[in-house]
JSON list of C-alpha atoms in Angstrom, two decimals:
[
{"chain": "C", "resi": 1, "resn": "MET", "atom": "CA", "xyz": [8.46, 21.26, -1.20]},
{"chain": "C", "resi": 2, "resn": "LYS", "atom": "CA", "xyz": [5.39, 23.24, -2.18]},
{"chain": "C", "resi": 3, "resn": "LYS", "atom": "CA", "xyz": [2.79, 21.83, -4.52]},
{"chain": "C", "resi": 4, "resn": "PRO", "atom": "CA", "xyz": [3.79, 22.37, -8.17]},
{"chain": "C", "resi": 5, "resn": "LEU", "atom": "CA", "xyz": [1.65, 24.81, -10.15]},
{"chain": "C", "resi": 6, "resn": "ASN", "atom": "CA", "xyz": [0.61, 22.20, -12.73]},
{"chain": "C", "resi": 7, "resn": "PRO", "atom": "CA", "xyz": [1.40, 18.74, -11.41]},
{"chain": "C", "resi": 8, "resn": "LEU", "atom": "CA", "xyz": [1.39, 15.83, -13.83]},
{"chain": "C", "resi": 9, "resn": "GLU", "atom": "CA", "xyz": [-1.65, 13.70, -12.93]},
{"chain": "C", "resi": 10, "resn": "ILE", "atom": "CA", "xyz": [-1.24, 9.96, -13.49]},
{"chain": "C", "resi": 11, "resn": "PHE", "atom": "CA", "xyz": [-4.01, 7.41, -12.90]},
{"chain": "C", "resi": 12, "resn": "LEU", "atom": "CA", "xyz": [-3.10, 3.74, -12.49]},
{"chain": "C", "resi": 13, "resn": "HIS", "atom": "CA", "xyz": [-5.30, 0.84, -13.56]},
{"chain": "C", "resi": 14, "resn": "PRO", "atom": "CA", "xyz": [-4.77, -2.72, -12.29]},
{"chain": "C", "resi": 15, "resn": "GLY", "atom": "CA", "xyz": [-1.36, -3.96, -13.43]},
{"chain": "C", "resi": 16, "resn": "ASP", "atom": "CA", "xyz": [0.01, -0.42, -13.94]},
{"chain": "C", "resi": 17, "resn": "TYR", "atom": "CA", "xyz": [2.99, 1.17, -12.23]},
{"chain": "C", "resi": 18, "resn": "TYR", "atom": "CA", "xyz": [4.57, 4.60, -12.55]},
{"chain": "C", "resi": 19, "resn": "PHE", "atom": "CA", "xyz": [7.78, 6.15, -11.26]},
{"chain": "C", "resi": 20, "resn": "ALA", "atom": "CA", "xyz": [8.26, 9.91, -11.43]},
{"chain": "C", "resi": 21, "resn": "GLY", "atom": "CA", "xyz": [9.86, 13.08, -10.20]},
{"chain": "C", "resi": 22, "resn": "ARG", "atom": "CA", "xyz": [8.61, 15.74, -7.84]},
{"chain": "C", "resi": 23, "resn": "ASP", "atom": "CA", "xyz": [6.05, 17.37, -10.14]},
{"chain": "C", "resi": 24, "resn": "THR", "atom": "CA", "xyz": [3.75, 14.34, -10.19]},
{"chain": "C", "resi": 25, "resn": "ARG", "atom": "CA", "xyz": [0.66, 13.03, -8.40]},
{"chain": "C", "resi": 26, "resn": "ILE", "atom": "CA", "xyz": [-0.14, 9.34, -8.89]},
{"chain": "C", "resi": 27, "resn": "SER", "atom": "CA", "xyz": [-3.65, 8.11, -8.13]},
{"chain": "C", "resi": 28, "resn": "THR", "atom": "CA", "xyz": [-5.62, 4.89, -8.25]},
{"chain": "C", "resi": 29, "resn": "VAL", "atom": "CA", "xyz": [-8.65, 3.15, -6.79]},
{"chain": "C", "resi": 30, "resn": "VAL", "atom": "CA", "xyz": [-8.17, -0.21, -5.09]},
{"chain": "C", "resi": 31, "resn": "GLY", "atom": "CA", "xyz": [-10.71, -2.65, -3.73]},
{"chain": "C", "resi": 32, "resn": "SER", "atom": "CA", "xyz": [-9.23, -6.08, -3.10]},
{"chain": "C", "resi": 33, "resn": "CYS", "atom": "CA", "xyz": [-6.16, -4.96, -5.10]},
{"chain": "C", "resi": 34, "resn": "ILE", "atom": "CA", "xyz": [-3.08, -3.43, -3.45]},
{"chain": "C", "resi": 35, "resn": "ALA", "atom": "CA", "xyz": [-1.37, -0.11, -4.15]},
{"chain": "C", "resi": 36, "resn": "MET", "atom": "CA", "xyz": [2.22, 0.24, -2.93]},
{"chain": "C", "resi": 37, "resn": "THR", "atom": "CA", "xyz": [4.00, 3.60, -2.89]},
{"chain": "C", "resi": 38, "resn": "PHE", "atom": "CA", "xyz": [7.78, 4.10, -2.80]},
{"chain": "C", "resi": 39, "resn": "TRP", "atom": "CA", "xyz": [9.14, 7.55, -1.94]},
{"chain": "C", "resi": 40, "resn": "HIS", "atom": "CA", "xyz": [12.70, 8.89, -1.63]},
{"chain": "C", "resi": 41, "resn": "PRO", "atom": "CA", "xyz": [12.53, 11.79, 0.87]},
{"chain": "C", "resi": 42, "resn": "GLN", "atom": "CA", "xyz": [15.83, 13.42, -0.19]},
{"chain": "C", "resi": 43, "resn": "LEU", "atom": "CA", "xyz": [15.46, 13.20, -3.98]},
{"chain": "C", "resi": 44, "resn": "LEU", "atom": "CA", "xyz": [11.67, 13.72, -3.99]},
{"chain": "C", "resi": 45, "resn": "VAL", "atom": "CA", "xyz": [11.10, 10.91, -6.47]},
{"chain": "C", "resi": 46, "resn": "GLY", "atom": "CA", "xyz": [8.79, 7.96, -6.13]},
{"chain": "C", "resi": 47, "resn": "GLY", "atom": "CA", "xyz": [6.40, 5.54, -7.66]},
{"chain": "C", "resi": 48, "resn": "MET", "atom": "CA", "xyz": [3.32, 3.46, -7.19]},
{"chain": "C", "resi": 49, "resn": "CYS", "atom": "CA", "xyz": [2.18, 0.06, -8.39]},
{"chain": "C", "resi": 50, "resn": "HIS", "atom": "CA", "xyz": [-1.34, -1.38, -8.43]},
{"chain": "C", "resi": 51, "resn": "TYR", "atom": "CA", "xyz": [-1.45, -5.17, -8.42]},
{"chain": "C", "resi": 52, "resn": "MET", "atom": "CA", "xyz": [-4.54, -7.38, -8.65]},
{"chain": "C", "resi": 53, "resn": "LEU", "atom": "CA", "xyz": [-3.44, -10.80, -7.49]},
{"chain": "C", "resi": 54, "resn": "PRO", "atom": "CA", "xyz": [-0.92, -12.20, -5.00]},
{"chain": "C", "resi": 55, "resn": "LYS", "atom": "CA", "xyz": [0.60, -14.65, -7.50]},
{"chain": "C", "resi": 56, "resn": "ARG", "atom": "CA", "xyz": [0.15, -16.26, -10.90]},
{"chain": "C", "resi": 57, "resn": "SER", "atom": "CA", "xyz": [-1.80, -19.44, -11.35]},
{"chain": "C", "resi": 58, "resn": "TYR", "atom": "CA", "xyz": [0.22, -22.50, -12.28]},
{"chain": "C", "resi": 59, "resn": "GLU", "atom": "CA", "xyz": [-1.05, -22.44, -15.89]},
{"chain": "C", "resi": 60, "resn": "HIS", "atom": "CA", "xyz": [-0.22, -18.78, -16.35]},
{"chain": "C", "resi": 61, "resn": "ASN", "atom": "CA", "xyz": [3.32, -19.29, -14.99]},
{"chain": "C", "resi": 62, "resn": "LYS", "atom": "CA", "xyz": [4.31, -21.22, -18.11]},
{"chain": "C", "resi": 63, "resn": "THR", "atom": "CA", "xyz": [3.72, -18.35, -20.55]},
{"chain": "C", "resi": 64, "resn": "ALA", "atom": "CA", "xyz": [3.76, -15.12, -18.52]},
{"chain": "C", "resi": 65, "resn": "SER", "atom": "CA", "xyz": [6.59, -12.66, -18.07]},
{"chain": "C", "resi": 66, "resn": "ALA", "atom": "CA", "xyz": [8.13, -12.70, -14.59]},
{"chain": "C", "resi": 67, "resn": "ARG", "atom": "CA", "xyz": [7.58, -8.94, -14.44]},
{"chain": "C", "resi": 68, "resn": "ASP", "atom": "CA", "xyz": [3.83, -8.74, -14.92]},
{"chain": "C", "resi": 69, "resn": "GLY", "atom": "CA", "xyz": [2.34, -5.82, -12.97]},
{"chain": "C", "resi": 70, "resn": "LEU", "atom": "CA", "xyz": [-0.90, -7.68, -12.32]},
{"chain": "C", "resi": 71, "resn": "TYR", "atom": "CA", "xyz": [0.85, -9.84, -9.71]},
{"chain": "C", "resi": 72, "resn": "ALA", "atom": "CA", "xyz": [2.47, -8.77, -6.44]},
{"chain": "C", "resi": 73, "resn": "SER", "atom": "CA", "xyz": [6.09, -9.80, -7.00]},
{"chain": "C", "resi": 74, "resn": "GLY", "atom": "CA", "xyz": [6.05, -8.70, -10.65]},
{"chain": "C", "resi": 75, "resn": "ALA", "atom": "CA", "xyz": [4.67, -5.24, -9.81]},
{"chain": "C", "resi": 76, "resn": "VAL", "atom": "CA", "xyz": [7.34, -4.73, -7.15]},
{"chain": "C", "resi": 77, "resn": "ALA", "atom": "CA", "xyz": [10.06, -5.97, -9.53]},
{"chain": "C", "resi": 78, "resn": "LEU", "atom": "CA", "xyz": [9.00, -3.35, -12.08]},
{"chain": "C", "resi": 79, "resn": "LEU", "atom": "CA", "xyz": [9.25, -0.54, -9.51]},
{"chain": "C", "resi": 80, "resn": "LEU", "atom": "CA", "xyz": [12.58, -1.81, -8.21]},
{"chain": "C", "resi": 81, "resn": "GLU", "atom": "CA", "xyz": [13.88, -1.75, -11.78]},
{"chain": "C", "resi": 82, "resn": "GLU", "atom": "CA", "xyz": [12.85, 1.92, -12.07]},
{"chain": "C", "resi": 83, "resn": "ILE", "atom": "CA", "xyz": [14.59, 2.67, -8.77]},
{"chain": "C", "resi": 84, "resn": "GLY", "atom": "CA", "xyz": [17.72, 0.94, -10.10]},
{"chain": "C", "resi": 85, "resn": "PHE", "atom": "CA", "xyz": [17.70, 3.08, -13.25]},
{"chain": "C", "resi": 86, "resn": "ILE", "atom": "CA", "xyz": [18.23, 6.24, -11.20]},
{"chain": "C", "resi": 87, "resn": "GLY", "atom": "CA", "xyz": [21.04, 4.69, -9.22]},
{"chain": "C", "resi": 88, "resn": "THR", "atom": "CA", "xyz": [19.52, 4.60, -5.75]},
{"chain": "C", "resi": 89, "resn": "SER", "atom": "CA", "xyz": [19.00, 1.72, -3.36]},
{"chain": "C", "resi": 90, "resn": "TYR", "atom": "CA", "xyz": [15.42, 0.70, -2.67]},
{"chain": "C", "resi": 91, "resn": "LYS", "atom": "CA", "xyz": [16.34, 0.70, 1.03]},
{"chain": "C", "resi": 92, "resn": "GLU", "atom": "CA", "xyz": [16.43, 4.53, 0.85]},
{"chain": "C", "resi": 93, "resn": "TYR", "atom": "CA", "xyz": [12.69, 4.61, 0.04]},
{"chain": "C", "resi": 94, "resn": "GLN", "atom": "CA", "xyz": [9.71, 4.81, 2.35]},
{"chain": "C", "resi": 95, "resn": "VAL", "atom": "CA", "xyz": [7.02, 2.29, 1.43]},
{"chain": "C", "resi": 96, "resn": "LYS", "atom": "CA", "xyz": [3.28, 2.53, 2.15]},
{"chain": "C", "resi": 97, "resn": "LEU", "atom": "CA", "xyz": [0.59, -0.09, 1.51]},
{"chain": "C", "resi": 98, "resn": "PHE", "atom": "CA", "xyz": [-3.11, 0.39, 0.67]},
{"chain": "C", "resi": 99, "resn": "GLY", "atom": "CA", "xyz": [-6.07, -1.81, -0.25]},
{"chain": "C", "resi": 100, "resn": "GLY", "atom": "CA", "xyz": [-6.92, -5.45, 0.24]},
{"chain": "C", "resi": 101, "resn": "GLY", "atom": "CA", "xyz": [-10.55, -4.69, 1.01]},
{"chain": "C", "resi": 102, "resn": "ASN", "atom": "CA", "xyz": [-13.31, -7.26, 1.08]},
{"chain": "C", "resi": 103, "resn": "MET", "atom": "CA", "xyz": [-15.52, -6.27, -1.84]},
{"chain": "C", "resi": 104, "resn": "PHE", "atom": "CA", "xyz": [-18.16, -8.98, -1.36]},
{"chain": "C", "resi": 105, "resn": "PRO", "atom": "CA", "xyz": [-18.74, -9.25, 2.39]},
{"chain": "C", "resi": 106, "resn": "VAL", "atom": "CA", "xyz": [-22.07, -11.09, 2.21]},
{"chain": "C", "resi": 107, "resn": "ALA", "atom": "CA", "xyz": [-20.74, -13.81, -0.10]},
{"chain": "C", "resi": 108, "resn": "HIS", "atom": "CA", "xyz": [-17.55, -14.11, 1.94]},
{"chain": "C", "resi": 109, "resn": "LYS", "atom": "CA", "xyz": [-19.38, -14.88, 5.17]},
{"chain": "C", "resi": 110, "resn": "ARG", "atom": "CA", "xyz": [-19.50, -18.47, 3.90]},
{"chain": "C", "resi": 111, "resn": "ILE", "atom": "CA", "xyz": [-15.85, -18.57, 2.73]},
{"chain": "C", "resi": 112, "resn": "ASN", "atom": "CA", "xyz": [-12.72, -19.11, 4.79]},
{"chain": "C", "resi": 113, "resn": "ALA", "atom": "CA", "xyz": [-10.91, -15.76, 5.28]},
{"chain": "C", "resi": 114, "resn": "MET", "atom": "CA", "xyz": [-7.70, -16.97, 3.59]},
{"chain": "C", "resi": 115, "resn": "ASN", "atom": "CA", "xyz": [-9.62, -17.72, 0.38]},
{"chain": "C", "resi": 116, "resn": "ARG", "atom": "CA", "xyz": [-10.56, -14.04, 0.09]},
{"chain": "C", "resi": 117, "resn": "ILE", "atom": "CA", "xyz": [-8.50, -12.29, -2.57]},
{"chain": "C", "resi": 118, "resn": "GLY", "atom": "CA", "xyz": [-8.16, -9.08, -0.52]},
{"chain": "C", "resi": 119, "resn": "ALA", "atom": "CA", "xyz": [-6.76, -10.95, 2.48]},
{"chain": "C", "resi": 120, "resn": "ARG", "atom": "CA", "xyz": [-4.38, -12.90, 0.24]},
{"chain": "C", "resi": 121, "resn": "ASN", "atom": "CA", "xyz": [-3.21, -9.65, -1.39]},
{"chain": "C", "resi": 122, "resn": "VAL", "atom": "CA", "xyz": [-2.52, -8.11, 2.03]},
{"chain": "C", "resi": 123, "resn": "GLN", "atom": "CA", "xyz": [-0.54, -11.20, 3.00]},
{"chain": "C", "resi": 124, "resn": "ALA", "atom": "CA", "xyz": [1.50, -10.97, -0.24]},
{"chain": "C", "resi": 125, "resn": "ALA", "atom": "CA", "xyz": [2.24, -7.26, 0.35]},
{"chain": "C", "resi": 126, "resn": "ARG", "atom": "CA", "xyz": [3.46, -7.90, 3.88]},
{"chain": "C", "resi": 127, "resn": "GLN", "atom": "CA", "xyz": [5.59, -10.83, 2.71]},
{"chain": "C", "resi": 128, "resn": "LEU", "atom": "CA", "xyz": [7.22, -8.63, 0.04]},
{"chain": "C", "resi": 129, "resn": "VAL", "atom": "CA", "xyz": [7.96, -5.93, 2.64]},
{"chain": "C", "resi": 130, "resn": "GLN", "atom": "CA", "xyz": [9.61, -8.52, 4.88]},
{"chain": "C", "resi": 131, "resn": "GLN", "atom": "CA", "xyz": [11.40, -10.36, 2.04]},
{"chain": "C", "resi": 132, "resn": "HIS", "atom": "CA", "xyz": [12.98, -7.19, 0.61]},
{"chain": "C", "resi": 133, "resn": "GLY", "atom": "CA", "xyz": [13.51, -5.42, 3.94]},
{"chain": "C", "resi": 134, "resn": "PHE", "atom": "CA", "xyz": [11.51, -2.38, 2.84]},
{"chain": "C", "resi": 135, "resn": "SER", "atom": "CA", "xyz": [11.04, 0.48, 5.27]},
{"chain": "C", "resi": 136, "resn": "CYS", "atom": "CA", "xyz": [7.24, 0.34, 5.55]},
{"chain": "C", "resi": 137, "resn": "VAL", "atom": "CA", "xyz": [6.12, 3.58, 7.20]},
{"chain": "C", "resi": 138, "resn": "GLY", "atom": "CA", "xyz": [2.37, 3.29, 6.79]},
{"chain": "C", "resi": 139, "resn": "GLU", "atom": "CA", "xyz": [-0.52, 1.15, 5.69]},
{"chain": "C", "resi": 140, "resn": "HIS", "atom": "CA", "xyz": [-4.30, 1.22, 5.32]},
{"chain": "C", "resi": 141, "resn": "LEU", "atom": "CA", "xyz": [-5.28, -2.38, 4.58]},
{"chain": "C", "resi": 142, "resn": "GLY", "atom": "CA", "xyz": [-8.20, -4.78, 4.82]},
{"chain": "C", "resi": 143, "resn": "GLY", "atom": "CA", "xyz": [-11.68, -4.00, 5.99]},
{"chain": "C", "resi": 144, "resn": "ILE", "atom": "CA", "xyz": [-14.69, -3.74, 3.72]},
{"chain": "C", "resi": 145, "resn": "GLY", "atom": "CA", "xyz": [-14.88, -1.57, 0.61]},
{"chain": "C", "resi": 146, "resn": "HIS", "atom": "CA", "xyz": [-12.57, 0.31, -1.69]},
{"chain": "C", "resi": 147, "resn": "ARG", "atom": "CA", "xyz": [-10.05, 3.12, -1.33]},
{"chain": "C", "resi": 148, "resn": "SER", "atom": "CA", "xyz": [-9.11, 6.09, -3.49]},
{"chain": "C", "resi": 149, "resn": "VAL", "atom": "CA", "xyz": [-5.36, 6.62, -3.14]},
{"chain": "C", "resi": 150, "resn": "SER", "atom": "CA", "xyz": [-3.52, 9.77, -4.22]},
{"chain": "C", "resi": 151, "resn": "PHE", "atom": "CA", "xyz": [0.28, 10.00, -3.83]},
{"chain": "C", "resi": 152, "resn": "GLU", "atom": "CA", "xyz": [1.98, 13.41, -4.06]},
{"chain": "C", "resi": 153, "resn": "VAL", "atom": "CA", "xyz": [5.56, 12.68, -5.12]},
{"chain": "C", "resi": 154, "resn": "TRP", "atom": "CA", "xyz": [6.72, 16.21, -4.23]},
{"chain": "C", "resi": 155, "resn": "SER", "atom": "CA", "xyz": [5.82, 15.72, -0.54]},
{"chain": "C", "resi": 156, "resn": "GLY", "atom": "CA", "xyz": [5.51, 11.97, -0.02]},
{"chain": "C", "resi": 157, "resn": "LYS", "atom": "CA", "xyz": [2.00, 12.46, 1.34]},
{"chain": "C", "resi": 158, "resn": "VAL", "atom": "CA", "xyz": [-0.66, 9.93, 0.48]},
{"chain": "C", "resi": 159, "resn": "GLN", "atom": "CA", "xyz": [-4.33, 10.79, 0.76]},
{"chain": "C", "resi": 160, "resn": "VAL", "atom": "CA", "xyz": [-6.73, 7.89, 1.22]},
{"chain": "C", "resi": 161, "resn": "LYS", "atom": "CA", "xyz": [-10.50, 7.95, 1.04]},
{"chain": "C", "resi": 162, "resn": "HIS", "atom": "CA", "xyz": [-12.02, 4.69, 2.27]},
{"chain": "C", "resi": 163, "resn": "ALA", "atom": "CA", "xyz": [-15.57, 3.90, 1.16]},
{"chain": "C", "resi": 164, "resn": "ASN", "atom": "CA", "xyz": [-17.21, 1.10, 3.11]},
{"chain": "C", "resi": 165, "resn": "ILE", "atom": "CA", "xyz": [-19.78, -1.09, 1.41]},
{"chain": "C", "resi": 166, "resn": "LEU", "atom": "CA", "xyz": [-23.16, -0.72, 3.06]},
{"chain": "C", "resi": 167, "resn": "LEU", "atom": "CA", "xyz": [-24.87, -4.07, 3.38]},
{"chain": "C", "resi": 168, "resn": "VAL", "atom": "CA", "xyz": [-28.62, -4.24, 2.77]},
{"chain": "C", "resi": 169, "resn": "ASP", "atom": "CA", "xyz": [-28.96, -5.86, 6.21]},
{"chain": "C", "resi": 170, "resn": "GLU", "atom": "CA", "xyz": [-27.51, -2.67, 7.74]},
{"chain": "C", "resi": 171, "resn": "LEU", "atom": "CA", "xyz": [-30.09, -0.30, 6.23]},
{"chain": "C", "resi": 172, "resn": "LYS", "atom": "CA", "xyz": [-32.43, 1.26, 8.71]},
{"chain": "C", "resi": 173, "resn": "PRO", "atom": "CA", "xyz": [-36.15, 1.31, 7.94]},
{"chain": "C", "resi": 174, "resn": "LEU", "atom": "CA", "xyz": [-37.41, 4.56, 6.49]},
{"chain": "C", "resi": 175, "resn": "ASP", "atom": "CA", "xyz": [-39.65, 6.52, 8.83]},
{"chain": "C", "resi": 176, "resn": "ARG", "atom": "CA", "xyz": [-42.60, 7.45, 6.59]},
{"chain": "C", "resi": 177, "resn": "ARG", "atom": "CA", "xyz": [-44.49, 9.51, 9.16]},
{"chain": "C", "resi": 178, "resn": "LEU", "atom": "CA", "xyz": [-45.16, 13.09, 8.11]},
{"chain": "C", "resi": 179, "resn": "GLY", "atom": "CA", "xyz": [-44.93, 15.22, 11.17]}
]
């Protein structure tokens, strides 16, 4: 399908999700967070979630809703509920994963990789894909820095701009010679 003349532009913040029809573009920026897109290629509908953390802390479990978009399983549950409302099976959707970047590479040199929130978010995303049997057709995960993610529901295309964090140690000295 061609790009709509005036697509609806939706921007997701951490914990947000959105499910829409073909005249919509959904965007977000993720660092250590994860954005997951779900797209139905025949119906040209889809959605995106933006979760911050792989799971709730023990204390938060006692009072929080099971469908909190800030956490991996809750964010996916919210999108699966939207998919259910239109009467399709989630197995008909193509899923793509983005994010899980290391936002503090200097500090994390001293920390075990599994303690890094980005790495734990990537692990949670991959576990959810396996647990639900999603058809994961693409991913851009890990590394250093953040990503701008833009999902065109009318085509299923996702544009990603990855911005690496430049460490001060990696700066080259300035050549101050004039000529």
